[in-house]
Amino acid sequence: MTSTDSAAQTPAKAPAKDPWDLPDVSGLVVGVLGGTGPQGKGLAYRLARAGQKVIIGSRAAERARAAADELGHGIEGADNADCARRSDIVIVAVPWEGHGATLRALREELAGKLVVDCVNPLGFDKKGAYALLPEEGSAAEQAAALLPDSRVTAAFHHLSAVLLQDPEVDAIDTDVMVLGEERADVELVQALAGRIPGMRGIFAGRLRNAHQVESLVANLISVNRRYKAHAGLRVTDV
């Protein structure tokens, strides 16, 4: 066999996938557990304003419906279980104190769903905010442990609830760090973040790296307090 014959039999390597070639998520239903809290309401509002179908979840359906009516843009309200069942992508924006119990109770409803955990385990004392270390390593890893039949990712940690909810703010100038085990799942979340004007989703590693992303919020809180700001993040050279 000649070298020419050998080369002819070697399959050509497929070109590298463009990391910005992201899927179309415009037709997916997004549920927001904890959607009556500041961060949840803000994310629900921004995504719905961008044209996404959004359902707010709460322990009390009446409270969720009241928040949905307040936000408008076709947002619906439901109890957490109904929100999880009816959604394709479910954002977890509940307080850290109720994180484990909420997910444990929704294991069946969240089976097969793409779950996006944006919870930041934080403590507060007279010195300010500080990061907590969950037994599993992070809130996202706790979610993955409690939801073995779901596809768990982590994102939307570093967003200002004030800016998200302000109708006078047209674009949210920030990058969103997205973590997950499967590239396809991460890209869906990146695409979802990109639906919000000014926002960009950036792959930032696997779930084992979620703790430092979650804990960075404590630093941003310090920045905001010192400079009276609503700080976000930008990743350079990407």
CSV table of C-alpha atoms in Angstrom, one decimal, residues 10-231:
chain,number,residue,atom,x,y,z
A,10,THR,CA,-8.0,7.8,6.5
A,11,PRO,CA,-11.3,9.6,7.2
A,12,ALA,CA,-11.0,13.4,7.3
A,13,LYS,CA,-11.4,14.8,10.8
A,14,ALA,CA,-14.6,16.7,11.2
A,15,PRO,CA,-14.1,20.5,11.7
A,16,ALA,CA,-14.3,21.7,15.3
A,17,LYS,CA,-17.8,22.8,16.3
A,18,ASP,CA,-18.3,26.5,16.6
A,19,PRO,CA,-18.8,27.2,20.3
A,20,TRP,CA,-21.2,30.0,19.4
A,21,ASP,CA,-23.4,27.7,17.3
A,22,LEU,CA,-26.2,27.4,19.8
A,23,PRO,CA,-29.6,25.7,19.5
A,24,ASP,CA,-32.9,27.5,19.1
A,25,VAL,CA,-34.7,27.5,22.4
A,26,SER,CA,-37.5,30.0,21.6
A,27,GLY,CA,-40.2,27.3,21.6
A,28,LEU,CA,-39.3,25.8,25.0
A,29,VAL,CA,-41.3,26.5,28.1
A,30,VAL,CA,-39.3,27.8,31.0
A,31,GLY,CA,-40.4,27.2,34.6
A,32,VAL,CA,-39.0,29.3,37.5
A,33,LEU,CA,-39.2,27.6,40.9
A,34,GLY,CA,-39.0,30.4,43.5
A,35,GLY,CA,-40.4,32.7,40.9
A,36,THR,CA,-42.0,35.0,43.4
A,37,GLY,CA,-38.6,36.0,44.9
A,38,PRO,CA,-36.5,38.8,43.6
A,39,GLN,CA,-34.2,36.8,41.4
A,40,GLY,CA,-36.9,34.4,40.2
A,41,LYS,CA,-39.2,37.3,39.3
A,42,GLY,CA,-36.5,39.1,37.5
A,43,LEU,CA,-35.5,36.1,35.4
A,44,ALA,CA,-39.1,35.3,34.6
A,45,TYR,CA,-39.7,38.9,33.5
A,46,ARG,CA,-36.6,39.1,31.3
A,47,LEU,CA,-37.2,35.8,29.6
A,48,ALA,CA,-40.9,36.5,29.0
A,49,ARG,CA,-40.1,40.0,27.7
A,50,ALA,CA,-37.7,38.3,25.2
A,51,GLY,CA,-40.6,36.2,24.0
A,52,GLN,CA,-40.0,33.0,26.0
A,53,LYS,CA,-43.0,31.1,27.4
A,54,VAL,CA,-42.6,31.3,31.2
A,55,ILE,CA,-44.4,29.7,34.2
A,56,ILE,CA,-43.7,30.9,37.7
A,57,GLY,CA,-43.7,28.3,40.4
A,58,SER,CA,-44.3,28.8,44.1
A,59,ARG,CA,-45.4,26.7,47.1
A,60,ALA,CA,-48.8,28.6,46.9
A,61,ALA,CA,-50.4,28.7,43.4
A,62,GLU,CA,-52.3,31.9,44.3
A,63,ARG,CA,-49.1,33.7,45.1
A,64,ALA,CA,-47.5,32.5,41.9
A,65,ARG,CA,-50.5,33.7,39.9
A,66,ALA,CA,-50.5,37.1,41.6
A,67,ALA,CA,-46.8,37.5,40.7
A,68,ALA,CA,-47.4,36.4,37.1
A,69,ASP,CA,-50.3,38.9,36.8
A,70,GLU,CA,-48.0,41.7,38.1
A,71,LEU,CA,-45.2,40.9,35.6
A,72,GLY,CA,-47.4,40.4,32.5
A,73,HIS,CA,-45.9,39.3,29.2
A,74,GLY,CA,-48.0,36.2,29.2
A,75,ILE,CA,-46.3,34.7,32.3
A,76,GLU,CA,-48.4,32.1,34.1
A,77,GLY,CA,-48.4,31.1,37.8
A,78,ALA,CA,-48.7,27.6,39.3
A,79,ASP,CA,-47.7,25.6,42.3
A,80,ASN,CA,-44.1,24.2,42.1
A,81,ALA,CA,-45.2,20.7,41.1
A,82,ASP,CA,-47.4,21.9,38.2
A,83,CYS,CA,-44.7,24.4,37.1
A,84,ALA,CA,-42.1,21.6,37.0
A,85,ARG,CA,-44.4,19.2,35.1
A,86,ARG,CA,-45.4,21.7,32.4
A,87,SER,CA,-41.9,23.1,31.7
A,88,ASP,CA,-39.1,21.9,29.4
A,89,ILE,CA,-36.4,23.9,31.3
A,90,VAL,CA,-36.7,24.5,35.0
A,91,ILE,CA,-34.7,27.3,36.7
A,92,VAL,CA,-34.3,26.8,40.5
A,93,ALA,CA,-34.2,30.2,42.2
A,94,VAL,CA,-35.4,29.3,45.7
A,95,PRO,CA,-33.7,30.5,48.9
A,96,TRP,CA,-30.8,28.3,49.9
A,97,GLU,CA,-32.5,27.4,53.2
A,98,GLY,CA,-35.3,25.6,51.2
A,99,HIS,CA,-33.2,24.3,48.3
A,100,GLY,CA,-32.8,20.7,49.4
A,101,ALA,CA,-36.4,20.2,50.6
A,102,THR,CA,-37.9,21.8,47.5
A,103,LEU,CA,-35.9,19.6,45.1
A,104,ARG,CA,-36.4,16.5,47.2
A,105,ALA,CA,-40.2,17.0,46.9
A,106,LEU,CA,-40.1,17.5,43.2
A,107,ARG,CA,-37.9,14.6,42.1
A,108,GLU,CA,-40.6,12.9,40.2
A,109,GLU,CA,-41.9,16.1,38.5
A,110,LEU,CA,-38.4,17.1,37.5
A,111,ALA,CA,-37.4,13.7,36.1
A,112,GLY,CA,-36.2,14.0,32.5
A,113,LYS,CA,-36.1,17.8,32.7
A,114,LEU,CA,-33.2,20.2,32.1
A,115,VAL,CA,-32.7,21.8,35.5
A,116,VAL,CA,-30.8,25.1,35.9
A,117,ASP,CA,-29.7,25.8,39.4
A,118,CYS,CA,-28.9,29.4,40.2
A,119,VAL,CA,-28.9,29.3,44.0
A,120,ASN,CA,-26.1,30.8,46.0
A,121,PRO,CA,-25.4,29.3,49.4
A,122,LEU,CA,-24.5,32.4,51.4
A,123,GLY,CA,-24.4,33.5,55.0
A,124,PHE,CA,-24.5,37.0,56.4
A,125,ASP,CA,-23.0,38.6,59.5
A,126,LYS,CA,-21.8,42.0,60.6
A,127,LYS,CA,-18.9,41.7,58.2
A,128,GLY,CA,-21.2,41.1,55.2
A,129,ALA,CA,-21.9,38.2,52.9
A,130,TYR,CA,-19.7,35.0,52.9
A,131,ALA,CA,-19.9,31.7,51.1
A,132,LEU,CA,-21.2,28.5,52.7
A,133,LEU,CA,-19.9,25.1,51.7
A,134,PRO,CA,-22.7,22.6,51.2
A,135,GLU,CA,-21.9,19.0,52.1
A,136,GLU,CA,-22.1,18.0,48.4
A,137,GLY,CA,-19.7,20.8,47.4
A,138,SER,CA,-22.2,23.3,45.9
A,139,ALA,CA,-25.9,23.9,45.5
A,140,ALA,CA,-25.7,22.6,42.0
A,141,GLU,CA,-24.0,19.4,43.1
A,142,GLN,CA,-26.7,19.0,45.8
A,143,ALA,CA,-29.3,19.4,43.1
A,144,ALA,CA,-27.6,16.7,41.0
A,145,ALA,CA,-27.5,14.3,44.0
A,146,LEU,CA,-31.2,14.9,44.7
A,147,LEU,CA,-32.3,14.7,41.1
A,148,PRO,CA,-30.6,11.7,39.6
A,149,ASP,CA,-33.2,11.5,36.8
A,150,SER,CA,-32.7,15.1,35.8
A,151,ARG,CA,-30.1,16.9,33.7
A,152,VAL,CA,-28.6,19.4,36.1
A,153,THR,CA,-26.7,22.5,35.1
A,154,ALA,CA,-25.8,25.7,36.9
A,155,ALA,CA,-26.1,29.3,35.7
A,156,PHE,CA,-27.6,32.8,36.3
A,157,HIS,CA,-25.8,33.3,39.7
A,158,HIS,CA,-24.3,36.8,39.2
A,159,LEU,CA,-27.4,38.8,38.2
A,160,SER,CA,-28.8,41.9,39.8
A,161,ALA,CA,-32.4,41.3,40.8
A,162,VAL,CA,-32.9,45.1,40.7
A,163,LEU,CA,-31.7,45.4,37.1
A,164,LEU,CA,-33.6,42.3,36.0
A,165,GLN,CA,-36.9,43.7,37.3
A,166,ASP,CA,-36.4,47.3,36.1
A,167,PRO,CA,-38.6,47.9,33.0
A,168,GLU,CA,-36.5,51.0,32.2
A,169,VAL,CA,-33.4,48.8,31.7
A,170,ASP,CA,-33.4,47.5,28.1
A,171,ALA,CA,-30.3,45.3,28.2
A,172,ILE,CA,-28.5,43.5,31.0
A,173,ASP,CA,-24.8,44.0,30.4
A,174,THR,CA,-23.3,40.8,31.7
A,175,ASP,CA,-22.0,37.3,31.0
A,176,VAL,CA,-23.5,34.2,32.5
A,177,MET,CA,-21.2,31.4,33.7
A,178,VAL,CA,-22.8,28.1,32.7
A,179,LEU,CA,-21.7,24.8,34.1
A,180,GLY,CA,-22.8,21.2,33.4
A,181,GLU,CA,-21.8,17.7,32.5
A,182,GLU,CA,-23.2,17.5,28.9
A,183,ARG,CA,-22.3,19.9,26.2
A,184,ALA,CA,-25.8,19.8,24.7
A,185,ASP,CA,-27.4,20.8,28.0
A,186,VAL,CA,-24.9,23.6,28.6
A,187,GLU,CA,-25.5,25.0,25.1
A,188,LEU,CA,-29.3,25.1,25.7
A,189,VAL,CA,-28.7,27.2,28.8
A,190,GLN,CA,-26.2,29.4,27.0
A,191,ALA,CA,-28.8,29.9,24.3
A,192,LEU,CA,-31.5,30.7,26.9
A,193,ALA,CA,-29.2,33.4,28.5
A,194,GLY,CA,-28.6,34.8,25.0
A,195,ARG,CA,-32.3,35.5,24.6
A,196,ILE,CA,-32.0,38.4,27.0
A,197,PRO,CA,-30.5,41.5,25.4
A,198,GLY,CA,-27.0,42.3,26.5
A,199,MET,CA,-26.5,38.9,28.1
A,200,ARG,CA,-24.2,36.1,27.0
A,201,GLY,CA,-23.8,32.5,28.2
A,202,ILE,CA,-20.3,31.2,28.7
A,203,PHE,CA,-19.3,27.6,29.4
A,204,ALA,CA,-17.4,27.6,32.7
A,205,GLY,CA,-16.7,24.0,33.4
A,206,ARG,CA,-18.4,21.0,35.0
A,207,LEU,CA,-20.5,21.0,38.1
A,208,ARG,CA,-17.5,20.2,40.3
A,209,ASN,CA,-16.5,23.8,39.6
A,210,ALA,CA,-19.8,25.3,40.7
A,211,HIS,CA,-18.8,26.2,44.3
A,212,GLN,CA,-16.5,29.1,43.3
A,213,VAL,CA,-19.0,30.4,40.8
A,214,GLU,CA,-21.8,30.4,43.5
A,215,SER,CA,-19.5,31.8,46.2
A,216,LEU,CA,-18.3,34.7,43.9
A,217,VAL,CA,-21.7,36.4,44.6
A,218,ALA,CA,-20.4,37.2,48.1
A,219,ASN,CA,-17.6,39.3,46.5
A,220,LEU,CA,-20.1,41.0,44.2
A,221,ILE,CA,-22.3,41.9,47.1
A,222,SER,CA,-19.2,43.6,48.7
A,223,VAL,CA,-18.6,45.5,45.4
A,224,ASN,CA,-22.2,46.6,45.2
A,225,ARG,CA,-22.2,47.9,48.8
A,226,ARG,CA,-18.9,49.8,48.5
A,227,TYR,CA,-19.7,51.4,45.1
A,228,LYS,CA,-23.5,51.6,45.2
A,229,ALA,CA,-23.6,49.5,42.1
A,230,HIS,CA,-25.3,46.5,40.5
A,231,ALA,CA,-22.1,44.8,39.4
